[in-house]
Amino acid sequence: MAPVITADDVQTVIDALPIQGRIMMRLLLLQYFDVTQEDIEYMAADRPDPRRQTGTKAPPHVLMSREAIASVADRVAQYRRQVRLRRERTWLQVECLRKLCALCESQADRAEHLLTTKFGLSQTAVKEIRQQARVALPKPAIRALEQKWENDEISEADYQKERLIIECQTQARLAERHRKRLDLSQREHVATNHTPLQDHEIAHIWGIPASSLAGRKVKYLHQYLQALQTRLQTSVSPLQQAGSPPLDLWKETLTALSQRPVERSVAVYDGLERTESALLEKLTAFAWGTLPEEIEGRFWLSLVHGASSNAVHSEPTRSLFGLQRLAAILSDIDASPEALDQELLTRTAPKPKVAIEQLEAPPEQAPFELGEMGQHVLKSLMGEDRS
């Protein structure tokens, strides 16, 4: 059995490295580790002095200004925010899509149950309905059904039965679409978890040339892997070592750290769908699967990528607000069989017809009597009676 690397093993090995090694590893794994104030001050002091490059003799001691320390700290915060928001975004996609798949499957199953128990369809007929979900066209079928209802060509029970058939196919097709999105989001989330900070990003934070950075990276990454290998050998017996396959320690490191909980951020409303109330209304319809299919696909893309002309694109959390609210809406939905049955029956019920009735005549009003002041004004307008 191969030895298992834990996040505590990674933390212990990194803390035992020299300060340059600690900084290098924490920057590489910035989405999992925080950079300390000591690290920031070391990077600010470690930046090459431009006076040495121009041939001017630099003083033997190094003076760090507050601006230099603040500059390094700002760049660390900038990249930490970017990588952690990217991880949170993909994690939210996976969590939302899992719940959406389960909800759509449950609604399709409950629609089948209602068709067999309430409307008397056979299991074979319901199975054929489910198999035809991919090729079904819901909008023309709903229009034709509405026309029949308006023309009194179909009863209320038959209308609801046909409407439940359409809803069953719609939810089954939507569940399949969500499963494809879930597979893509899971691969993206794994790729995000296994992507360290890039060399040019580390060089921008540290303020050192790429050549110096490359040498330090090779040196301290080698030291880290050697120390991790030694730690694993001391915790595993020789018999287990002989029977276990070789490990990719760097890949196992990223896998172990990816098990850590995702850090949640506070996202602000970004203008998606113009108003927050309109966004919440559309998110609720998206969660229940009642959005038209041509709108549903574009709306999901706007949630994932912030693809909206109304969003403030300078804000990096533009696609997190909608995903966070969608996760909250899905958590609040009652997915019990009774609640889903009631929702489906309410959704598929026909619209009540408005009866055309003759307008009633307005009630007769009581005669209006003028008061003393009214009579005085009326007399003044009409003049005195001289007859």
mmCIF file of C-alpha atoms in Angstrom:
data_model
loop_
_atom_site.group_PDB
_atom_site.id
_atom_site.type_symbol
_atom_site.label_atom_id
_atom_site.label_comp_id
_atom_site.label_asym_id
_atom_site.label_seq_id
_atom_site.Cartn_x
_atom_site.Cartn_y
_atom_site.Cartn_z
ATOM 1 C CA MET A 1 0.000 0.000 0.000
ATOM 2 C CA ALA A 2 1.423 3.377 -1.021
ATOM 3 C CA PRO A 3 2.059 5.898 1.774
ATOM 4 C CA VAL A 4 -0.514 8.657 2.004
ATOM 5 C CA ILE A 5 0.676 12.255 2.010
ATOM 6 C CA THR A 6 -1.367 14.586 4.187
ATOM 7 C CA ALA A 7 -1.600 18.348 4.306
ATOM 8 C CA ASP A 8 0.095 18.267 7.724
ATOM 9 C CA ASP A 9 3.114 16.478 6.191
ATOM 10 C CA VAL A 10 3.388 19.192 3.541
ATOM 11 C CA GLN A 11 3.069 21.939 6.151
ATOM 12 C CA THR A 12 5.744 20.397 8.389
ATOM 13 C CA VAL A 13 8.246 19.923 5.559
ATOM 14 C CA ILE A 14 7.767 23.477 4.255
ATOM 15 C CA ASP A 15 8.189 24.989 7.730
ATOM 16 C CA ALA A 16 11.527 23.173 8.104
ATOM 17 C CA LEU A 17 13.024 24.711 4.941
ATOM 18 C CA PRO A 18 15.267 27.834 4.970
ATOM 19 C CA ILE A 19 13.452 31.138 4.651
ATOM 20 C CA GLN A 20 14.040 31.379 0.897
ATOM 21 C CA GLY A 21 12.715 27.847 0.488
ATOM 22 C CA ARG A 22 9.692 28.589 2.645
ATOM 23 C CA ILE A 23 8.881 31.677 0.595
ATOM 24 C CA MET A 24 9.319 29.806 -2.684
ATOM 25 C CA MET A 25 7.041 26.942 -1.656
ATOM 26 C CA ARG A 26 4.397 29.219 -0.151
ATOM 27 C CA LEU A 27 4.297 31.282 -3.320
ATOM 28 C CA LEU A 28 4.053 28.192 -5.509
ATOM 29 C CA LEU A 29 1.170 26.945 -3.336
ATOM 30 C CA LEU A 30 -0.335 30.379 -2.715
ATOM 31 C CA GLN A 31 -3.914 29.147 -3.065
ATOM 32 C CA TYR A 32 -3.340 26.918 -0.021
ATOM 33 C CA PHE A 33 -0.777 28.787 2.139
ATOM 34 C CA ASP A 34 -0.509 32.332 3.451
ATOM 35 C CA VAL A 35 2.672 34.393 3.168
ATOM 36 C CA THR A 36 3.772 35.753 6.550
ATOM 37 C CA GLN A 37 4.871 39.305 7.312
ATOM 38 C CA GLU A 38 8.427 38.000 7.783
ATOM 39 C CA ASP A 39 8.346 36.572 4.277
ATOM 40 C CA ILE A 40 7.098 39.869 2.849
ATOM 41 C CA GLU A 41 9.846 41.856 4.557
ATOM 42 C CA TYR A 42 12.482 39.384 3.345
ATOM 43 C CA MET A 43 11.262 39.677 -0.260
ATOM 44 C CA ALA A 44 11.261 43.475 -0.021
ATOM 45 C CA ALA A 45 14.884 43.409 1.222
ATOM 46 C CA ASP A 46 15.939 40.691 -1.227
ATOM 47 C CA ARG A 47 15.088 42.649 -4.343
ATOM 48 C CA PRO A 48 18.181 43.588 -6.396
ATOM 49 C CA ASP A 49 19.490 47.096 -5.800
ATOM 50 C CA PRO A 50 19.490 49.071 -9.082
ATOM 51 C CA ARG A 51 22.584 50.980 -7.912
ATOM 52 C CA ARG A 52 24.657 47.813 -8.155
ATOM 53 C CA GLN A 53 23.542 47.303 -11.742
ATOM 54 C CA THR A 54 24.623 50.795 -12.755
ATOM 55 C CA GLY A 55 28.063 50.402 -11.181
ATOM 56 C CA THR A 56 27.387 52.652 -8.205
ATOM 57 C CA LYS A 57 28.555 51.293 -4.900
ATOM 58 C CA ALA A 58 25.586 50.481 -2.728
ATOM 59 C CA PRO A 59 25.687 50.795 1.058
ATOM 60 C CA PRO A 60 26.472 47.588 2.972
ATOM 61 C CA HIS A 61 23.241 47.778 4.931
ATOM 62 C CA VAL A 62 19.783 47.559 3.410
ATOM 63 C CA LEU A 63 17.075 50.021 4.361
ATOM 64 C CA MET A 64 13.527 48.934 3.616
ATOM 65 C CA SER A 65 10.946 51.630 3.062
ATOM 66 C CA ARG A 66 7.332 51.208 4.016
ATOM 67 C CA GLU A 67 6.398 51.692 0.384
ATOM 68 C CA ALA A 68 8.538 48.720 -0.678
ATOM 69 C CA ILE A 69 7.011 46.449 1.965
ATOM 70 C CA ALA A 70 3.502 47.638 1.121
ATOM 71 C CA SER A 71 4.142 47.062 -2.585
ATOM 72 C CA VAL A 72 5.153 43.442 -2.005
ATOM 73 C CA ALA A 73 2.208 42.893 0.334
ATOM 74 C CA ASP A 74 -0.213 44.295 -2.241
ATOM 75 C CA ARG A 75 1.082 42.006 -4.966
ATOM 76 C CA VAL A 76 0.842 38.991 -2.651
ATOM 77 C CA ALA A 77 -2.769 39.893 -1.805
ATOM 78 C CA GLN A 78 -3.591 40.428 -5.489
ATOM 79 C CA TYR A 79 -2.382 37.011 -6.628
ATOM 80 C CA ARG A 80 -3.732 35.244 -3.538
ATOM 81 C CA ARG A 81 -7.167 36.685 -4.266
ATOM 82 C CA GLN A 82 -7.022 35.636 -7.908
ATOM 83 C CA VAL A 83 -6.019 32.018 -7.325
ATOM 84 C CA ARG A 84 -8.415 31.504 -4.424
ATOM 85 C CA LEU A 85 -11.360 33.033 -6.243
ATOM 86 C CA ARG A 86 -10.602 30.785 -9.209
ATOM 87 C CA ARG A 87 -10.651 27.740 -6.930
ATOM 88 C CA GLU A 88 -13.851 28.879 -5.197
ATOM 89 C CA ARG A 89 -15.546 29.523 -8.543
ATOM 90 C CA THR A 90 -14.908 26.021 -9.889
ATOM 91 C CA TRP A 91 -15.884 24.486 -6.542
ATOM 92 C CA LEU A 92 -19.190 26.394 -6.544
ATOM 93 C CA GLN A 93 -19.882 25.198 -10.079
ATOM 94 C CA VAL A 94 -19.403 21.580 -9.029
ATOM 95 C CA GLU A 95 -21.551 21.927 -5.900
ATOM 96 C CA CYS A 96 -24.391 23.697 -7.726
ATOM 97 C CA LEU A 97 -24.398 21.258 -10.624
ATOM 98 C CA ARG A 98 -24.522 18.252 -8.306
ATOM 99 C CA LYS A 99 -27.628 19.648 -6.635
ATOM 100 C CA LEU A 100 -29.152 20.629 -9.974
ATOM 101 C CA CYS A 101 -28.658 17.105 -11.362
ATOM 102 C CA ALA A 102 -30.285 15.579 -8.290
ATOM 103 C CA LEU A 103 -33.209 18.039 -8.376
ATOM 104 C CA CYS A 104 -33.922 17.521 -12.078
ATOM 105 C CA GLU A 105 -33.752 13.735 -11.707
ATOM 106 C CA SER A 106 -36.098 13.882 -8.723
ATOM 107 C CA GLN A 107 -38.602 16.034 -10.626
ATOM 108 C CA ALA A 108 -38.533 13.687 -13.612
ATOM 109 C CA ASP A 109 -39.058 10.676 -11.327
ATOM 110 C CA ARG A 110 -41.948 12.362 -9.495
ATOM 111 C CA ALA A 111 -43.535 13.306 -12.823
ATOM 112 C CA GLU A 112 -43.364 9.637 -13.838
ATOM 113 C CA HIS A 113 -44.902 8.667 -10.494
ATOM 114 C CA LEU A 114 -47.792 11.116 -10.970
ATOM 115 C CA LEU A 115 -48.410 9.897 -14.516
ATOM 116 C CA THR A 116 -48.690 6.287 -13.354
ATOM 117 C CA THR A 117 -50.640 6.833 -10.122
ATOM 118 C CA LYS A 118 -52.810 9.904 -10.799
ATOM 119 C CA PHE A 119 -53.379 9.623 -14.551
ATOM 120 C CA GLY A 120 -53.216 5.866 -15.035
ATOM 121 C CA LEU A 121 -50.378 5.533 -17.567
ATOM 122 C CA SER A 122 -48.610 2.187 -17.764
ATOM 123 C CA GLN A 123 -44.960 1.694 -16.885
ATOM 124 C CA THR A 124 -44.200 0.870 -20.525
ATOM 125 C CA ALA A 125 -45.743 4.133 -21.724
ATOM 126 C CA VAL A 126 -43.858 6.146 -19.130
ATOM 127 C CA LYS A 127 -40.610 4.436 -20.104
ATOM 128 C CA GLU A 128 -41.182 5.326 -23.769
ATOM 129 C CA ILE A 129 -41.866 8.935 -22.774
ATOM 130 C CA ARG A 130 -38.550 9.072 -20.906
ATOM 131 C CA GLN A 131 -36.689 7.558 -23.863
ATOM 132 C CA GLN A 132 -38.102 10.172 -26.246
ATOM 133 C CA ALA A 133 -36.916 13.072 -24.082
ATOM 134 C CA ARG A 134 -33.931 13.880 -26.315
ATOM 135 C CA VAL A 135 -35.979 14.409 -29.466
ATOM 136 C CA ALA A 136 -39.028 16.041 -27.876
ATOM 137 C CA LEU A 137 -39.856 19.660 -28.781
ATOM 138 C CA PRO A 138 -41.538 21.219 -25.741
ATOM 139 C CA LYS A 139 -42.402 24.706 -27.054
ATOM 140 C CA PRO A 140 -44.561 23.619 -30.050
ATOM 141 C CA ALA A 141 -46.236 20.971 -27.901
ATOM 142 C CA ILE A 142 -47.082 23.516 -25.185
ATOM 143 C CA ARG A 143 -48.431 25.992 -27.761
ATOM 144 C CA ALA A 144 -50.669 23.328 -29.287
ATOM 145 C CA LEU A 145 -51.870 22.277 -25.853
ATOM 146 C CA GLU A 146 -52.661 25.870 -24.877
ATOM 147 C CA GLN A 147 -54.627 26.352 -28.083
ATOM 148 C CA LYS A 148 -56.703 23.246 -27.382
ATOM 149 C CA TRP A 149 -57.402 24.480 -23.872
ATOM 150 C CA GLU A 150 -58.503 27.894 -25.096
ATOM 151 C CA ASN A 151 -60.800 26.294 -27.689
ATOM 152 C CA ASP A 152 -62.321 23.889 -25.134
ATOM 153 C CA GLU A 153 -61.023 20.891 -27.071
ATOM 154 C CA ILE A 154 -59.410 19.186 -24.062
ATOM 155 C CA SER A 155 -60.422 18.549 -20.470
ATOM 156 C CA GLU A 156 -58.493 19.816 -17.483
ATOM 157 C CA ALA A 157 -57.291 16.315 -16.526
ATOM 158 C CA ASP A 158 -56.084 15.541 -20.048
ATOM 159 C CA TYR A 159 -54.381 18.936 -20.246
ATOM 160 C CA GLN A 160 -52.466 18.319 -17.023
ATOM 161 C CA LYS A 161 -51.516 14.802 -18.114
ATOM 162 C CA GLU A 162 -50.058 16.052 -21.386
ATOM 163 C CA ARG A 163 -48.356 18.909 -19.599
ATOM 164 C CA LEU A 164 -46.776 16.473 -17.105
ATOM 165 C CA ILE A 165 -45.450 14.394 -19.988
ATOM 166 C CA ILE A 166 -43.747 17.482 -21.428
ATOM 167 C CA GLU A 167 -42.383 18.412 -17.987
ATOM 168 C CA CYS A 168 -41.008 14.904 -17.421
ATOM 169 C CA GLN A 169 -39.141 15.014 -20.729
ATOM 170 C CA THR A 170 -37.889 18.542 -20.078
ATOM 171 C CA GLN A 171 -36.472 17.679 -16.654
ATOM 172 C CA ALA A 172 -34.864 14.473 -17.945
ATOM 173 C CA ARG A 173 -33.189 16.361 -20.795
ATOM 174 C CA LEU A 174 -32.094 19.116 -18.413
ATOM 175 C CA ALA A 175 -30.576 16.583 -16.015
ATOM 176 C CA GLU A 176 -28.489 15.163 -18.851
ATOM 177 C CA ARG A 177 -27.288 18.643 -19.776
ATOM 178 C CA HIS A 178 -26.327 19.347 -16.158
ATOM 179 C CA ARG A 179 -24.382 16.067 -15.976
ATOM 180 C CA LYS A 180 -22.281 17.117 -18.968
ATOM 181 C CA ARG A 181 -21.621 20.487 -17.347
ATOM 182 C CA LEU A 182 -20.737 18.748 -14.079
ATOM 183 C CA ASP A 183 -18.169 16.544 -15.789
ATOM 184 C CA LEU A 184 -16.547 19.587 -17.392
ATOM 185 C CA SER A 185 -16.578 21.559 -14.124
ATOM 186 C CA GLN A 186 -15.053 18.680 -12.180
ATOM 187 C CA ARG A 187 -12.158 18.456 -14.632
ATOM 188 C CA GLU A 188 -11.695 22.211 -14.426
ATOM 189 C CA HIS A 189 -11.737 22.095 -10.621
ATOM 190 C CA VAL A 190 -9.097 19.348 -10.530
ATOM 191 C CA ALA A 191 -6.936 21.304 -12.975
ATOM 192 C CA THR A 192 -7.300 24.434 -10.830
ATOM 193 C CA ASN A 193 -6.316 22.549 -7.679
ATOM 194 C CA HIS A 194 -3.209 21.142 -9.374
ATOM 195 C CA THR A 195 -2.015 24.433 -10.891
ATOM 196 C CA PRO A 196 0.726 26.192 -8.882
ATOM 197 C CA LEU A 197 1.548 29.859 -9.239
ATOM 198 C CA GLN A 198 3.403 30.557 -12.482
ATOM 199 C CA ASP A 199 7.053 31.662 -12.623
ATOM 200 C CA HIS A 200 6.319 35.114 -14.030
ATOM 201 C CA GLU A 201 3.759 35.706 -11.279
ATOM 202 C CA ILE A 202 6.240 34.725 -8.559
ATOM 203 C CA ALA A 203 8.888 36.939 -10.157
ATOM 204 C CA HIS A 204 6.435 39.840 -10.187
ATOM 205 C CA ILE A 205 5.693 39.375 -6.478
ATOM 206 C CA TRP A 206 9.292 38.847 -5.403
ATOM 207 C CA GLY A 207 10.804 41.393 -7.743
ATOM 208 C CA ILE A 208 13.763 39.237 -8.836
ATOM 209 C CA PRO A 209 14.946 38.310 -12.358
ATOM 210 C CA ALA A 210 13.589 35.172 -13.993
ATOM 211 C CA SER A 211 17.067 33.591 -14.046
ATOM 212 C CA SER A 212 17.488 33.946 -10.284
ATOM 213 C CA LEU A 213 13.960 32.696 -9.718
ATOM 214 C CA ALA A 214 14.495 29.590 -11.870
ATOM 215 C CA GLY A 215 17.621 28.618 -9.949
ATOM 216 C CA ARG A 216 15.965 29.066 -6.568
ATOM 217 C CA LYS A 217 12.874 27.181 -7.669
ATOM 218 C CA VAL A 218 14.853 24.141 -8.808
ATOM 219 C CA LYS A 219 16.978 24.196 -5.654
ATOM 220 C CA TYR A 220 14.218 24.456 -3.084
ATOM 221 C CA LEU A 221 11.724 22.270 -4.897
ATOM 222 C CA HIS A 222 14.383 19.548 -4.880
ATOM 223 C CA GLN A 223 15.005 20.116 -1.164
ATOM 224 C CA TYR A 224 11.284 19.925 -0.441
ATOM 225 C CA LEU A 225 10.793 16.671 -2.346
ATOM 226 C CA GLN A 226 13.852 15.102 -0.685
ATOM 227 C CA ALA A 227 12.634 16.102 2.783
ATOM 228 C CA LEU A 228 9.135 14.816 2.029
ATOM 229 C CA GLN A 229 10.547 11.507 0.786
ATOM 230 C CA THR A 230 12.604 11.157 3.967
ATOM 231 C CA ARG A 231 9.558 11.895 6.130
ATOM 232 C CA LEU A 232 7.495 9.266 4.315
ATOM 233 C CA GLN A 233 10.251 6.657 4.611
ATOM 234 C CA THR A 234 10.424 7.116 8.375
ATOM 235 C CA SER A 235 6.649 6.655 8.720
ATOM 236 C CA VAL A 236 6.359 3.552 6.494
ATOM 237 C CA SER A 237 7.875 0.166 7.194
ATOM 238 C CA PRO A 238 10.497 -1.274 4.759
ATOM 239 C CA LEU A 239 8.076 -4.048 3.762
ATOM 240 C CA GLN A 240 5.456 -1.529 2.701
ATOM 241 C CA GLN A 241 8.084 0.493 0.840
ATOM 242 C CA ALA A 242 9.148 -2.566 -1.148
ATOM 243 C CA GLY A 243 5.608 -3.367 -2.252
ATOM 244 C CA SER A 244 4.439 0.151 -3.038
ATOM 245 C CA PRO A 245 4.778 1.763 -6.480
ATOM 246 C CA PRO A 246 6.850 4.934 -6.848
ATOM 247 C CA LEU A 247 5.015 8.165 -6.068
ATOM 248 C CA ASP A 248 4.923 11.454 -7.904
ATOM 249 C CA LEU A 249 5.499 13.464 -4.745
ATOM 250 C CA TRP A 250 4.662 16.839 -6.295
ATOM 251 C CA LYS A 251 1.369 15.551 -7.703
ATOM 252 C CA GLU A 252 0.559 13.869 -4.401
ATOM 253 C CA THR A 253 1.327 17.144 -2.618
ATOM 254 C CA LEU A 254 -1.213 19.028 -4.711
ATOM 255 C CA THR A 255 -3.749 16.224 -4.272
ATOM 256 C CA ALA A 256 -3.359 16.302 -0.494
ATOM 257 C CA LEU A 257 -3.726 20.090 -0.337
ATOM 258 C CA SER A 258 -6.788 20.020 -2.584
ATOM 259 C CA GLN A 259 -8.640 18.183 0.193
ATOM 260 C CA ARG A 260 -8.573 21.325 2.292
ATOM 261 C CA PRO A 261 -11.887 23.209 2.545
ATOM 262 C CA VAL A 262 -12.433 25.972 0.027
ATOM 263 C CA GLU A 263 -12.123 29.445 1.488
ATOM 264 C CA ARG A 264 -15.373 31.364 0.975
ATOM 265 C CA SER A 265 -15.288 34.987 -0.103
ATOM 266 C CA VAL A 266 -17.749 37.861 0.180
ATOM 267 C CA ALA A 267 -19.007 38.698 -3.301
ATOM 268 C CA VAL A 268 -20.830 41.904 -4.171
ATOM 269 C CA TYR A 269 -23.617 42.361 -6.682
ATOM 270 C CA ASP A 270 -22.089 43.117 -10.064
ATOM 271 C CA GLY A 271 -25.014 44.265 -12.208
ATOM 272 C CA LEU A 272 -25.873 40.887 -13.720
ATOM 273 C CA GLU A 273 -29.436 40.906 -15.115
ATOM 274 C CA ARG A 274 -29.589 44.681 -14.378
ATOM 275 C CA THR A 275 -31.149 44.387 -10.895
ATOM 276 C CA GLU A 276 -30.577 42.042 -7.977
ATOM 277 C CA SER A 277 -34.275 41.162 -7.713
ATOM 278 C CA ALA A 278 -34.365 40.193 -11.418
ATOM 279 C CA LEU A 279 -31.250 38.073 -10.932
ATOM 280 C CA LEU A 280 -32.737 36.235 -7.939
ATOM 281 C CA GLU A 281 -35.967 35.608 -9.849
ATOM 282 C CA LYS A 282 -34.040 34.155 -12.786
ATOM 283 C CA LEU A 283 -31.834 32.076 -10.479
ATOM 284 C CA THR A 284 -34.941 30.583 -8.858
ATOM 285 C CA ALA A 285 -36.394 29.681 -12.252
ATOM 286 C CA PHE A 286 -33.024 28.220 -13.294
ATOM 287 C CA ALA A 287 -32.877 26.093 -10.132
ATOM 288 C CA TRP A 288 -36.355 24.660 -10.764
ATOM 289 C CA GLY A 289 -35.613 24.113 -14.454
ATOM 290 C CA THR A 290 -38.406 26.361 -15.742
ATOM 291 C CA LEU A 291 -36.267 28.683 -17.881
ATOM 292 C CA PRO A 292 -36.641 28.224 -21.658
ATOM 293 C CA GLU A 293 -33.832 26.116 -23.041
ATOM 294 C CA GLU A 294 -32.490 28.841 -25.326
ATOM 295 C CA ILE A 295 -32.209 31.217 -22.346
ATOM 296 C CA GLU A 296 -31.010 28.610 -19.861
ATOM 297 C CA GLY A 297 -27.757 27.889 -21.710
ATOM 298 C CA ARG A 298 -26.788 31.557 -22.050
ATOM 299 C CA PHE A 299 -27.684 32.241 -18.428
ATOM 300 C CA TRP A 300 -25.414 29.454 -17.174
ATOM 301 C CA LEU A 301 -22.534 30.851 -19.209
ATOM 302 C CA SER A 302 -23.133 34.290 -17.712
ATOM 303 C CA LEU A 303 -22.935 32.772 -14.216
ATOM 304 C CA VAL A 304 -19.729 30.863 -14.929
ATOM 305 C CA HIS A 305 -17.812 33.373 -17.019
ATOM 306 C CA GLY A 306 -19.479 36.677 -16.176
ATOM 307 C CA ALA A 307 -20.463 36.975 -19.848
ATOM 308 C CA SER A 308 -22.836 39.888 -19.375
ATOM 309 C CA SER A 309 -22.510 43.371 -20.794
ATOM 310 C CA ASN A 310 -24.221 44.672 -17.659
ATOM 311 C CA ALA A 311 -21.602 43.245 -15.276
ATOM 312 C CA VAL A 312 -18.745 45.329 -13.922
ATOM 313 C CA HIS A 313 -15.884 43.460 -15.597
ATOM 314 C CA SER A 314 -13.197 45.136 -13.508
ATOM 315 C CA GLU A 315 -14.494 43.338 -10.419
ATOM 316 C CA PRO A 316 -12.891 39.871 -10.157
ATOM 317 C CA THR A 317 -15.860 38.473 -8.208
ATOM 318 C CA ARG A 318 -18.339 39.241 -11.000
ATOM 319 C CA SER A 319 -19.281 35.573 -11.516
ATOM 320 C CA LEU A 320 -19.239 34.605 -7.850
ATOM 321 C CA PHE A 321 -22.281 36.549 -6.659
ATOM 322 C CA GLY A 322 -24.676 34.645 -8.905
ATOM 323 C CA LEU A 323 -23.117 31.274 -8.087
ATOM 324 C CA GLN A 324 -23.248 31.962 -4.352
ATOM 325 C CA ARG A 325 -26.906 32.969 -4.549
ATOM 326 C CA LEU A 326 -27.694 29.921 -6.694
ATOM 327 C CA ALA A 327 -26.080 27.660 -4.083
ATOM 328 C CA ALA A 328 -28.179 29.315 -1.370
ATOM 329 C CA ILE A 329 -31.401 28.900 -3.381
ATOM 330 C CA LEU A 330 -30.668 25.215 -4.032
ATOM 331 C CA SER A 331 -29.996 24.644 -0.325
ATOM 332 C CA ASP A 332 -33.381 26.178 0.588
ATOM 333 C CA ILE A 333 -35.433 24.112 -1.885
ATOM 334 C CA ASP A 334 -37.601 21.425 -0.292
ATOM 335 C CA ALA A 335 -36.861 18.339 -2.398
ATOM 336 C CA SER A 336 -39.170 15.961 -0.534
ATOM 337 C CA PRO A 337 -41.528 13.862 -2.713
ATOM 338 C CA GLU A 338 -44.618 15.639 -1.387
ATOM 339 C CA ALA A 339 -43.191 19.101 -2.078
ATOM 340 C CA LEU A 340 -42.050 18.123 -5.587
ATOM 341 C CA ASP A 341 -45.471 16.617 -6.381
ATOM 342 C CA GLN A 342 -47.178 19.825 -5.301
ATOM 343 C CA GLU A 343 -44.746 21.933 -7.332
ATOM 344 C CA LEU A 344 -45.265 19.836 -10.469
ATOM 345 C CA LEU A 345 -49.053 19.834 -10.162
ATOM 346 C CA THR A 346 -49.096 23.588 -9.636
ATOM 347 C CA ARG A 347 -46.729 24.188 -12.547
ATOM 348 C CA THR A 348 -48.660 22.008 -14.995
ATOM 349 C CA ALA A 349 -52.180 23.139 -14.046
ATOM 350 C CA PRO A 350 -54.048 24.975 -16.843
ATOM 351 C CA LYS A 351 -54.628 28.661 -16.605
ATOM 352 C CA PRO A 352 -58.148 29.483 -15.408
ATOM 353 C CA LYS A 353 -60.414 30.845 -18.089
ATOM 354 C CA VAL A 354 -61.910 34.279 -17.540
ATOM 355 C CA ALA A 355 -65.695 34.160 -17.819
ATOM 356 C CA ILE A 356 -67.173 36.933 -19.981
ATOM 357 C CA GLU A 357 -69.992 38.491 -18.008
ATOM 358 C CA GLN A 358 -72.155 41.508 -18.593
ATOM 359 C CA LEU A 359 -70.994 44.513 -16.700
ATOM 360 C CA GLU A 360 -73.420 45.365 -13.936
ATOM 361 C CA ALA A 361 -75.050 48.745 -14.000
ATOM 362 C CA PRO A 362 -73.563 51.123 -11.488
ATOM 363 C CA PRO A 363 -75.675 51.498 -8.368
ATOM 364 C CA GLU A 364 -77.917 54.553 -8.185
ATOM 365 C CA GLN A 365 -76.426 57.327 -6.128
ATOM 366 C CA ALA A 366 -78.381 59.159 -3.478
ATOM 367 C CA PRO A 367 -79.391 62.744 -4.367
ATOM 368 C CA PHE A 368 -76.790 65.275 -3.402
ATOM 369 C CA GLU A 369 -77.875 68.133 -1.153
ATOM 370 C CA LEU A 370 -76.016 71.409 -0.932
ATOM 371 C CA GLY A 371 -75.151 72.861 2.401
ATOM 372 C CA GLU A 372 -75.551 76.523 3.398
ATOM 373 C CA MET A 373 -72.150 77.469 2.012
ATOM 374 C CA GLY A 374 -72.850 75.656 -1.250
ATOM 375 C CA GLN A 375 -76.213 77.391 -1.651
ATOM 376 C CA HIS A 376 -74.576 80.768 -0.995
ATOM 377 C CA VAL A 377 -71.918 80.149 -3.678
ATOM 378 C CA LEU A 378 -74.575 78.958 -6.130
ATOM 379 C CA LYS A 379 -76.718 82.056 -5.577
ATOM 380 C CA SER A 380 -73.727 84.337 -6.025
ATOM 381 C CA LEU A 381 -72.991 82.699 -9.363
ATOM 382 C CA MET A 382 -76.573 82.752 -10.610
ATOM 383 C CA GLY A 383 -77.457 86.187 -9.273
ATOM 384 C CA GLU A 384 -80.528 87.249 -7.342
ATOM 385 C CA ASP A 385 -83.954 86.318 -8.614
ATOM 386 C CA ARG A 386 -85.658 89.717 -9.528
ATOM 387 C CA SER A 387 -88.887 88.286 -10.818
#
